[in-house]
Amino acid sequence: MPTITYFSLFFKVFLLFVTILSQIFSSRNHYFVILLNFFLYIVNTLPTAEGAIEIAISETPITLHGSKTLVLGYGKIGKILAKDLCGMGACTYVEARKYADLAMIEGHGYEPLSLGELKDNIHKFDIIFNTVPSLILDSEALERVKKDAIIIDLASKPGGVDFEAAKAFGVKVIWALSLPGKIAPVTSGAIIKDTIMNIIKELGV
């Protein structure tokens, strides 16, 4: 069995492990929840952002530098992804719902885009990264996407794209699930091991 397959199984077991622990300890140990969220942030976010960029580079005939990119959502992955894209010279737009997030986006030097402005501007972008785990790119939005653009959906199931509509409009969509185990299995595995050992240490087991 390939290493990545082993890692994927291990990663699922790890998620089950931390889910059970969070159910047991979250009500009694707020610090445990903070620790758990911090490590899961590292495990998921950094490899996911790097993996998304790797896909964008390999699946498009243009450089990221100078391209118009859109990040949908300004959560953990959205923040890291926007920073990395901007650092590579991409013209980086970030969509968010909250005014506080839009202000932060502008403060970091990205172009803010509210949800209400999305459909009127979506035709401008070469590469669209979605991190929102609910339908945000519906039929109406997808109809306006450039035909040579690519959408990379990083959201967990059910995803944020109407895949049937995208197919009908000829829009290329890559649903990039489980990127940490595919892109950086060694690093992700090491972080997971350290996470488990630290959780056990913190709980005094």
mmCIF file of N, CA, C and O in Angstrom, residues 125-190:
data_model
loop_
_atom_site.group_PDB
_atom_site.id
_atom_site.type_symbol
_atom_site.label_atom_id
_atom_site.label_comp_id
_atom_site.label_asym_id
_atom_site.label_seq_id
_atom_site.Cartn_x
_atom_site.Cartn_y
_atom_site.Cartn_z
ATOM 1 N N PHE A 125 -11.492 36.947 -12.939
ATOM 2 C CA PHE A 125 -10.431 36.172 -12.308
ATOM 3 C C PHE A 125 -9.965 34.985 -13.139
ATOM 4 O O PHE A 125 -10.751 34.298 -13.788
ATOM 5 N N ASP A 126 -8.649 34.764 -13.061
ATOM 6 C CA ASP A 126 -8.029 33.625 -13.747
ATOM 7 C C ASP A 126 -8.115 32.356 -12.906
ATOM 8 O O ASP A 126 -8.301 31.260 -13.436
ATOM 9 N N ILE A 127 -7.938 32.516 -11.593
ATOM 10 C CA ILE A 127 -7.921 31.379 -10.674
ATOM 11 C C ILE A 127 -8.778 31.731 -9.469
ATOM 12 O O ILE A 127 -8.615 32.794 -8.865
ATOM 13 N N ILE A 128 -9.685 30.825 -9.130
ATOM 14 C CA ILE A 128 -10.580 31.037 -7.990
ATOM 15 C C ILE A 128 -10.386 29.892 -6.998
ATOM 16 O O ILE A 128 -10.502 28.720 -7.362
ATOM 17 N N PHE A 129 -10.066 30.255 -5.774
ATOM 18 C CA PHE A 129 -9.900 29.270 -4.696
ATOM 19 C C PHE A 129 -11.089 29.398 -3.754
ATOM 20 O O PHE A 129 -11.354 30.481 -3.233
ATOM 21 N N ASN A 130 -11.796 28.314 -3.531
ATOM 22 C CA ASN A 130 -12.896 28.353 -2.574
ATOM 23 C C ASN A 130 -12.537 27.627 -1.287
ATOM 24 O O ASN A 130 -12.062 26.496 -1.306
ATOM 25 N N THR A 131 -12.793 28.295 -0.162
ATOM 26 C CA THR A 131 -12.576 27.666 1.142
ATOM 27 C C THR A 131 -13.884 27.591 1.937
ATOM 28 O O THR A 131 -13.875 27.141 3.077
ATOM 29 N N VAL A 132 -14.978 28.018 1.352
ATOM 30 C CA VAL A 132 -16.270 28.067 2.040
ATOM 31 C C VAL A 132 -16.995 26.725 1.890
ATOM 32 O O VAL A 132 -17.274 26.305 0.759
ATOM 33 N N PRO A 133 -17.315 26.047 2.986
ATOM 34 C CA PRO A 133 -17.926 24.711 2.901
ATOM 35 C C PRO A 133 -19.440 24.719 2.717
ATOM 36 O O PRO A 133 -20.150 23.896 3.277
ATOM 37 N N SER A 134 -19.936 25.673 1.961
ATOM 38 C CA SER A 134 -21.354 25.709 1.602
ATOM 39 C C SER A 134 -21.455 26.362 0.229
ATOM 40 O O SER A 134 -20.511 27.034 -0.217
ATOM 41 N N LEU A 135 -22.565 26.154 -0.437
ATOM 42 C CA LEU A 135 -22.691 26.588 -1.826
ATOM 43 C C LEU A 135 -22.534 28.098 -1.955
ATOM 44 O O LEU A 135 -23.368 28.865 -1.482
ATOM 45 N N ILE A 136 -21.480 28.517 -2.610
ATOM 46 C CA ILE A 136 -21.225 29.938 -2.861
ATOM 47 C C ILE A 136 -21.118 30.217 -4.353
ATOM 48 O O ILE A 136 -21.464 31.296 -4.811
ATOM 49 N N LEU A 137 -20.668 29.217 -5.111
ATOM 50 C CA LEU A 137 -20.589 29.352 -6.564
ATOM 51 C C LEU A 137 -21.738 28.557 -7.181
ATOM 52 O O LEU A 137 -21.591 27.391 -7.545
ATOM 53 N N ASP A 138 -22.878 29.226 -7.279
ATOM 54 C CA ASP A 138 -24.060 28.584 -7.841
ATOM 55 C C ASP A 138 -24.097 28.771 -9.353
ATOM 56 O O ASP A 138 -23.158 29.310 -9.954
ATOM 57 N N SER A 139 -25.176 28.351 -9.959
ATOM 58 C CA SER A 139 -25.296 28.402 -11.410
ATOM 59 C C SER A 139 -25.144 29.818 -11.949
ATOM 60 O O SER A 139 -24.472 30.047 -12.965
ATOM 61 N N GLU A 140 -25.744 30.764 -11.278
ATOM 62 C CA GLU A 140 -25.678 32.159 -11.731
ATOM 63 C C GLU A 140 -24.254 32.698 -11.706
ATOM 64 O O GLU A 140 -23.828 33.408 -12.628
ATOM 65 N N ALA A 141 -23.522 32.362 -10.656
ATOM 66 C CA ALA A 141 -22.132 32.823 -10.559
ATOM 67 C C ALA A 141 -21.254 32.110 -11.582
ATOM 68 O O ALA A 141 -20.413 32.730 -12.250
ATOM 69 N N LEU A 142 -21.428 30.810 -11.725
ATOM 70 C CA LEU A 142 -20.585 30.025 -12.630
ATOM 71 C C LEU A 142 -20.774 30.420 -14.088
ATOM 72 O O LEU A 142 -19.837 30.336 -14.892
ATOM 73 N N GLU A 143 -21.964 30.862 -14.436
ATOM 74 C CA GLU A 143 -22.225 31.288 -15.806
ATOM 75 C C GLU A 143 -21.369 32.494 -16.192
ATOM 76 O O GLU A 143 -21.077 32.715 -17.370
ATOM 77 N N ARG A 144 -20.927 33.257 -15.196
ATOM 78 C CA ARG A 144 -20.155 34.472 -15.445
ATOM 79 C C ARG A 144 -18.640 34.243 -15.351
ATOM 80 O O ARG A 144 -17.865 35.158 -15.631
ATOM 81 N N VAL A 145 -18.231 33.055 -14.938
ATOM 82 C CA VAL A 145 -16.801 32.764 -14.809
ATOM 83 C C VAL A 145 -16.168 32.669 -16.200
ATOM 84 O O VAL A 145 -16.762 32.133 -17.140
ATOM 85 N N LYS A 146 -14.959 33.191 -16.329
ATOM 86 C CA LYS A 146 -14.221 33.082 -17.594
ATOM 87 C C LYS A 146 -14.065 31.620 -18.004
ATOM 88 O O LYS A 146 -13.809 30.767 -17.150
ATOM 89 N N LYS A 147 -14.196 31.342 -19.285
ATOM 90 C CA LYS A 147 -14.151 29.956 -19.752
ATOM 91 C C LYS A 147 -12.773 29.329 -19.593
ATOM 92 O O LYS A 147 -12.641 28.105 -19.518
ATOM 93 N N ASP A 148 -11.724 30.158 -19.556
ATOM 94 C CA ASP A 148 -10.382 29.613 -19.385
ATOM 95 C C ASP A 148 -9.900 29.713 -17.936
ATOM 96 O O ASP A 148 -8.728 29.459 -17.641
ATOM 97 N N ALA A 149 -10.804 30.075 -17.042
ATOM 98 C CA ALA A 149 -10.444 30.145 -15.623
ATOM 99 C C ALA A 149 -10.496 28.754 -15.011
ATOM 100 O O ALA A 149 -11.041 27.815 -15.585
ATOM 101 N N ILE A 150 -9.932 28.644 -13.823
ATOM 102 C CA ILE A 150 -9.985 27.382 -13.085
ATOM 103 C C ILE A 150 -10.461 27.664 -11.668
ATOM 104 O O ILE A 150 -10.100 28.689 -11.070
ATOM 105 N N ILE A 151 -11.283 26.777 -11.150
ATOM 106 C CA ILE A 151 -11.766 26.868 -9.767
ATOM 107 C C ILE A 151 -11.170 25.709 -8.987
ATOM 108 O O ILE A 151 -11.288 24.550 -9.397
ATOM 109 N N ILE A 152 -10.531 26.020 -7.879
ATOM 110 C CA ILE A 152 -9.965 24.997 -6.997
ATOM 111 C C ILE A 152 -10.755 25.043 -5.689
ATOM 112 O O ILE A 152 -10.672 26.007 -4.928
ATOM 113 N N ASP A 153 -11.558 24.021 -5.480
ATOM 114 C CA ASP A 153 -12.432 23.969 -4.306
ATOM 115 C C ASP A 153 -11.724 23.214 -3.188
ATOM 116 O O ASP A 153 -11.449 22.018 -3.291
ATOM 117 N N LEU A 154 -11.424 23.920 -2.108
ATOM 118 C CA LEU A 154 -10.715 23.340 -0.970
ATOM 119 C C LEU A 154 -11.661 22.978 0.167
ATOM 120 O O LEU A 154 -11.221 22.440 1.186
ATOM 121 N N ALA A 155 -12.928 23.260 -0.016
ATOM 122 C CA ALA A 155 -13.898 23.055 1.050
ATOM 123 C C ALA A 155 -14.239 21.584 1.215
ATOM 124 O O ALA A 155 -14.250 20.815 0.253
ATOM 125 N N SER A 156 -14.530 21.217 2.448
ATOM 126 C CA SER A 156 -14.971 19.859 2.734
ATOM 127 C C SER A 156 -16.372 19.647 2.173
ATOM 128 O O SER A 156 -17.047 20.602 1.773
ATOM 129 N N LYS A 157 -16.805 18.395 2.155
ATOM 130 C CA LYS A 157 -18.114 18.070 1.592
ATOM 131 C C LYS A 157 -19.216 18.831 2.321
ATOM 132 O O LYS A 157 -19.140 18.997 3.517
ATOM 133 N N PRO A 158 -20.185 19.354 1.587
ATOM 134 C CA PRO A 158 -20.491 19.130 0.163
ATOM 135 C C PRO A 158 -19.770 20.052 -0.798
ATOM 136 O O PRO A 158 -20.095 20.079 -1.989
ATOM 137 N N GLY A 159 -18.803 20.826 -0.336
ATOM 138 C CA GLY A 159 -18.091 21.751 -1.198
ATOM 139 C C GLY A 159 -18.855 23.045 -1.387
ATOM 140 O O GLY A 159 -19.968 23.210 -0.887
ATOM 141 N N GLY A 160 -18.248 23.963 -2.134
ATOM 142 C CA GLY A 160 -18.876 25.264 -2.330
ATOM 143 C C GLY A 160 -19.243 25.558 -3.765
ATOM 144 O O GLY A 160 -19.548 26.707 -4.114
ATOM 145 N N VAL A 161 -19.216 24.525 -4.626
ATOM 146 C CA VAL A 161 -19.443 24.706 -6.053
ATOM 147 C C VAL A 161 -20.591 23.814 -6.517
ATOM 148 O O VAL A 161 -20.690 22.659 -6.104
ATOM 149 N N ASP A 162 -21.429 24.366 -7.399
ATOM 150 C CA ASP A 162 -22.439 23.551 -8.077
ATOM 151 C C ASP A 162 -21.719 22.829 -9.223
ATOM 152 O O ASP A 162 -21.544 23.378 -10.308
ATOM 153 N N PHE A 163 -21.287 21.612 -8.968
ATOM 154 C CA PHE A 163 -20.434 20.903 -9.918
ATOM 155 C C PHE A 163 -21.156 20.576 -11.226
ATOM 156 O O PHE A 163 -20.548 20.604 -12.298
ATOM 157 N N GLU A 164 -22.425 20.289 -11.145
ATOM 158 C CA GLU A 164 -23.184 19.998 -12.361
ATOM 159 C C GLU A 164 -23.286 21.238 -13.245
ATOM 160 O O GLU A 164 -23.144 21.166 -14.468
ATOM 161 N N ALA A 165 -23.538 22.383 -12.630
ATOM 162 C CA ALA A 165 -23.612 23.627 -13.392
ATOM 163 C C ALA A 165 -22.258 23.982 -13.995
ATOM 164 O O ALA A 165 -22.177 24.443 -15.144
ATOM 165 N N ALA A 166 -21.192 23.768 -13.239
ATOM 166 C CA ALA A 166 -19.849 24.051 -13.753
ATOM 167 C C ALA A 166 -19.559 23.209 -14.988
ATOM 168 O O ALA A 166 -19.010 23.703 -15.991
ATOM 169 N N LYS A 167 -19.944 21.951 -14.939
ATOM 170 C CA LYS A 167 -19.749 21.059 -16.080
ATOM 171 C C LYS A 167 -20.560 21.536 -17.281
ATOM 172 O O LYS A 167 -20.071 21.543 -18.425
ATOM 173 N N ALA A 168 -21.779 21.965 -17.039
ATOM 174 C CA ALA A 168 -22.646 22.429 -18.115
ATOM 175 C C ALA A 168 -22.099 23.689 -18.779
ATOM 176 O O ALA A 168 -22.230 23.858 -20.004
ATOM 177 N N PHE A 169 -21.459 24.558 -17.994
ATOM 178 C CA PHE A 169 -20.915 25.801 -18.535
ATOM 179 C C PHE A 169 -19.470 25.646 -19.033
ATOM 180 O O PHE A 169 -18.886 26.605 -19.536
ATOM 181 N N GLY A 170 -18.917 24.463 -18.887
ATOM 182 C CA GLY A 170 -17.555 24.227 -19.344
ATOM 183 C C GLY A 170 -16.491 24.860 -18.471
ATOM 184 O O GLY A 170 -15.399 25.185 -18.952
ATOM 185 N N VAL A 171 -16.803 25.041 -17.194
ATOM 186 C CA VAL A 171 -15.853 25.635 -16.250
ATOM 187 C C VAL A 171 -15.064 24.519 -15.569
ATOM 188 O O VAL A 171 -15.652 23.573 -15.032
ATOM 189 N N LYS A 172 -13.760 24.649 -15.580
ATOM 190 C CA LYS A 172 -12.911 23.614 -14.982
ATOM 191 C C LYS A 172 -12.885 23.768 -13.462
ATOM 192 O O LYS A 172 -12.535 24.827 -12.933
ATOM 193 N N VAL A 173 -13.255 22.707 -12.773
ATOM 194 C CA VAL A 173 -13.258 22.705 -11.312
ATOM 195 C C VAL A 173 -12.455 21.515 -10.811
ATOM 196 O O VAL A 173 -12.634 20.388 -11.281
ATOM 197 N N ILE A 174 -11.576 21.768 -9.863
ATOM 198 C CA ILE A 174 -10.844 20.694 -9.190
ATOM 199 C C ILE A 174 -11.229 20.725 -7.724
ATOM 200 O O ILE A 174 -11.026 21.724 -7.036
ATOM 201 N N TRP A 175 -11.830 19.634 -7.265
ATOM 202 C CA TRP A 175 -12.204 19.526 -5.856
ATOM 203 C C TRP A 175 -11.041 18.863 -5.125
ATOM 204 O O TRP A 175 -10.850 17.658 -5.184
ATOM 205 N N ALA A 176 -10.262 19.677 -4.459
ATOM 206 C CA ALA A 176 -8.997 19.229 -3.883
ATOM 207 C C ALA A 176 -9.170 18.890 -2.406
ATOM 208 O O ALA A 176 -8.899 19.703 -1.517
ATOM 209 N N LEU A 177 -9.610 17.671 -2.138
ATOM 210 C CA LEU A 177 -9.809 17.221 -0.767
ATOM 211 C C LEU A 177 -8.556 16.537 -0.225
ATOM 212 O O LEU A 177 -7.739 16.020 -0.985
ATOM 213 N N SER A 178 -8.410 16.529 1.083
ATOM 214 C CA SER A 178 -7.341 15.792 1.785
ATOM 215 C C SER A 178 -5.949 16.159 1.285
ATOM 216 O O SER A 178 -5.087 15.295 1.144
ATOM 217 N N LEU A 179 -5.725 17.443 1.044
ATOM 218 C CA LEU A 179 -4.422 17.867 0.524
ATOM 219 C C LEU A 179 -3.253 17.633 1.475
ATOM 220 O O LEU A 179 -2.152 17.316 1.003
ATOM 221 N N PRO A 180 -3.407 17.799 2.790
ATOM 222 C CA PRO A 180 -2.242 17.581 3.661
ATOM 223 C C PRO A 180 -1.579 16.224 3.455
ATOM 224 O O PRO A 180 -0.357 16.121 3.378
ATOM 225 N N GLY A 181 -2.379 15.166 3.362
ATOM 226 C CA GLY A 181 -1.822 13.826 3.188
ATOM 227 C C GLY A 181 -1.259 13.583 1.813
ATOM 228 O O GLY A 181 -0.393 12.723 1.625
ATOM 229 N N LYS A 182 -1.724 14.343 0.823
ATOM 230 C CA LYS A 182 -1.252 14.156 -0.547
ATOM 231 C C LYS A 182 -0.019 15.005 -0.850
ATOM 232 O O LYS A 182 0.869 14.585 -1.584
ATOM 233 N N ILE A 183 0.012 16.207 -0.294
ATOM 234 C CA ILE A 183 1.074 17.151 -0.630
ATOM 235 C C ILE A 183 2.291 17.003 0.272
ATOM 236 O O ILE A 183 3.429 17.040 -0.189
ATOM 237 N N ALA A 184 2.053 16.839 1.555
ATOM 238 C CA ALA A 184 3.169 16.802 2.512
ATOM 239 C C ALA A 184 2.929 15.724 3.553
ATOM 240 O O ALA A 184 2.749 16.015 4.741
ATOM 241 N N PRO A 185 2.924 14.456 3.152
ATOM 242 C CA PRO A 185 2.601 13.389 4.104
ATOM 243 C C PRO A 185 3.597 13.263 5.251
ATOM 244 O O PRO A 185 3.217 12.973 6.379
ATOM 245 N N VAL A 186 4.877 13.493 4.965
ATOM 246 C CA VAL A 186 5.889 13.365 6.020
ATOM 247 C C VAL A 186 5.729 14.475 7.052
ATOM 248 O O VAL A 186 5.690 14.232 8.266
ATOM 249 N N THR A 187 5.635 15.713 6.574
ATOM 250 C CA THR A 187 5.469 16.846 7.487
ATOM 251 C C THR A 187 4.171 16.739 8.265
ATOM 252 O O THR A 187 4.138 16.920 9.488
ATOM 253 N N SER A 188 3.076 16.425 7.561
ATOM 254 C CA SER A 188 1.788 16.312 8.232
ATOM 255 C C SER A 188 1.795 15.186 9.256
ATOM 256 O O SER A 188 1.248 15.318 10.355
ATOM 257 N N GLY A 189 2.425 14.075 8.904
ATOM 258 C CA GLY A 189 2.521 12.956 9.833
ATOM 259 C C GLY A 189 3.298 13.315 11.079
ATOM 260 O O GLY A 189 2.923 12.943 12.201
ATOM 261 N N ALA A 190 4.399 14.071 10.892
ATOM 262 C CA ALA A 190 5.215 14.483 12.037
ATOM 263 C C ALA A 190 4.432 15.427 12.949
ATOM 264 O O ALA A 190 4.495 15.329 14.179
#
